[in-house]
Amino acid sequence: MKICGKCGAHNDNSRQFCIDCSHRLGDKLTPEEEQKMHARFQKKLDKMGHQTDPLYVSPWDKVMGVISIIGALVCAVLFVMRLMTWRGFYDVGMGLLCFGLAAIEALVPRMIWALEQIRLGFLIGNADDAKPGDFFRISRKVTIVLLVVLGVLVLVKNLMYWR
Ligand SMILES: [Zn+2]
């Protein structure tokens, strides 16, 4: 393979001039160079594949996941403190549950999808072939936001009415 120095087009070894821009072509690529280029191309393709993968964990998901984990940790500490006084631990437990679920939704979508497939199995029978669609993707994002908001509300309420 020869690569045009002017426009970057891929040309057959037999060509003297670029098929796209007629620029004069140099030497053909060595096997190593060709391999390197192929690897780079493959990497780009993989990345594109990930971004259209409905179970892909986006940077936004990661941020929400980290927030949820921090929220869950705060709730866990409060939960233990509340257990000692035996008051209000039910609320903090709810917060812990919300943040925990949000973290799983955000960071391990594969697990949520597996659960969803079990649920679908009751509805449509053959759910193994089912692919997560837009509905799954959007409802997952909405669920994460709702759980985090709920968790934060529980935390705020609990800290405001600290007795
Ligand atoms: Zn060219």
Coordinates of C-alpha atoms in Angstrom, one line a residue, residues 11-149:
N11 CA -3.3 3.8 -3.0
D12 CA -2.5 0.5 -4.6
N13 CA 1.2 -0.4 -4.9
S14 CA 1.0 -0.3 -8.6
R15 CA 0.0 3.4 -8.8
Q16 CA 2.5 6.2 -9.5
F17 CA 0.0 9.0 -8.8
C18 CA -2.6 9.4 -6.1
I19 CA -6.1 8.2 -7.1
D20 CA -7.7 11.1 -5.3
C21 CA -5.5 14.1 -6.0
S22 CA -3.0 13.0 -8.6
H23 CA -0.1 13.9 -6.3
R24 CA 3.1 11.9 -7.1
L25 CA 3.3 8.8 -4.8
G26 CA 6.5 7.8 -3.0
D27 CA 7.6 4.4 -1.9
K28 CA 5.2 1.7 -0.7
L29 CA 4.8 1.1 3.0
T30 CA 6.9 -1.6 4.7
P31 CA 5.0 -4.4 6.3
E32 CA 5.7 -3.0 9.7
E33 CA 4.3 0.4 8.8
E34 CA 1.3 -1.2 7.3
Q35 CA 0.7 -3.2 10.4
K36 CA 1.0 -0.1 12.6
M37 CA -1.5 1.7 10.4
H38 CA -3.9 -1.1 10.6
A39 CA -3.6 -1.2 14.4
R40 CA -4.4 2.5 14.6
F41 CA -7.4 2.1 12.3
Q42 CA -8.7 -0.8 14.4
K43 CA -8.3 1.3 17.6
K44 CA -10.4 4.0 16.0
L45 CA -13.1 1.5 15.0
D46 CA -13.2 0.0 18.5
K47 CA -13.7 3.4 20.0
M48 CA -16.6 4.2 17.6
G49 CA -18.1 0.8 18.5
H50 CA -17.9 1.6 22.2
Q51 CA -19.7 4.9 21.8
T52 CA -22.7 3.3 20.0
D53 CA -22.7 0.4 22.5
P54 CA -25.7 1.1 24.7
L55 CA -23.9 -0.5 27.6
Y56 CA -20.9 1.9 27.2
V57 CA -20.0 3.7 30.4
S58 CA -19.7 7.4 29.3
P59 CA -17.6 10.0 31.2
W60 CA -20.9 11.4 32.5
D61 CA -21.8 8.0 33.9
K62 CA -18.4 7.8 35.6
V63 CA -18.9 11.2 37.3
M64 CA -22.4 10.2 38.5
G65 CA -20.9 6.9 39.6
V66 CA -18.2 8.6 41.7
I67 CA -20.8 11.0 43.2
S68 CA -23.0 8.1 44.1
I69 CA -20.1 6.2 45.8
I70 CA -19.2 9.3 47.8
G71 CA -22.8 9.7 48.8
A72 CA -23.1 6.0 49.7
L73 CA -20.0 6.3 51.9
V74 CA -21.3 9.4 53.7
C75 CA -24.7 7.5 54.2
A76 CA -22.8 4.4 55.5
V77 CA -21.0 6.5 58.1
L78 CA -24.2 8.3 59.2
F79 CA -26.0 4.9 59.2
V80 CA -23.5 3.5 61.8
M81 CA -23.7 6.7 63.9
R82 CA -27.5 6.6 63.7
L83 CA -27.6 2.9 64.8
M84 CA -25.8 3.9 68.0
T85 CA -28.5 6.3 69.0
W86 CA -31.2 4.1 67.3
R87 CA -32.9 7.1 65.7
G88 CA -33.3 8.0 62.1
F89 CA -31.3 5.2 60.7
Y90 CA -34.1 4.2 58.5
D91 CA -33.8 7.4 56.4
V92 CA -30.1 7.1 56.1
G93 CA -30.5 3.5 55.0
M94 CA -32.8 4.7 52.2
G95 CA -30.1 7.2 51.2
L96 CA -27.5 4.4 51.2
L97 CA -29.8 2.3 49.0
C98 CA -30.4 5.1 46.5
F99 CA -26.7 6.0 46.1
G100 CA -25.7 2.3 46.0
L101 CA -28.2 1.6 43.2
A102 CA -27.2 4.7 41.3
A103 CA -23.5 3.7 41.5
I104 CA -24.4 0.2 40.1
E105 CA -26.6 1.8 37.4
A106 CA -23.9 4.2 36.4
L107 CA -20.8 2.0 36.5
V108 CA -22.1 -1.6 35.8
P109 CA -24.8 -1.2 33.2
R110 CA -24.1 -4.8 32.1
M111 CA -25.5 -6.0 35.5
I112 CA -28.6 -3.8 35.1
W113 CA -29.1 -5.1 31.6
A114 CA -28.8 -8.7 32.8
L115 CA -31.6 -8.0 35.4
E116 CA -33.7 -6.3 32.7
Q117 CA -33.3 -9.4 30.5
I118 CA -34.7 -11.6 33.4
R119 CA -37.6 -9.2 33.6
L120 CA -38.1 -9.3 29.8
G121 CA -37.9 -13.1 29.9
F122 CA -41.3 -13.1 31.7
L123 CA -42.8 -10.8 29.1
I124 CA -41.5 -12.0 25.7
G125 CA -40.0 -15.4 26.4
N126 CA -36.8 -15.3 24.4
A127 CA -35.0 -12.4 26.0
D128 CA -31.5 -13.7 25.4
D129 CA -31.5 -12.2 21.9
A130 CA -32.8 -8.9 23.0
K131 CA -30.6 -5.9 22.7
P132 CA -30.7 -2.8 24.9
G133 CA -32.5 -0.1 23.0
D134 CA -33.0 3.7 23.4
F135 CA -35.7 3.1 26.0
F136 CA -33.2 1.2 28.2
R137 CA -30.5 3.8 27.7
I138 CA -32.8 6.8 28.5
S139 CA -34.5 5.2 31.4
R140 CA -31.2 4.2 32.8
K141 CA -30.0 7.8 32.7
V142 CA -33.2 9.1 34.2
T143 CA -33.0 6.4 37.0
I144 CA -29.4 7.5 37.9
V145 CA -30.4 11.1 38.2
L146 CA -33.5 10.4 40.2
L147 CA -31.6 8.1 42.6
V148 CA -28.8 10.6 43.1
V149 CA -31.3 13.5 43.7

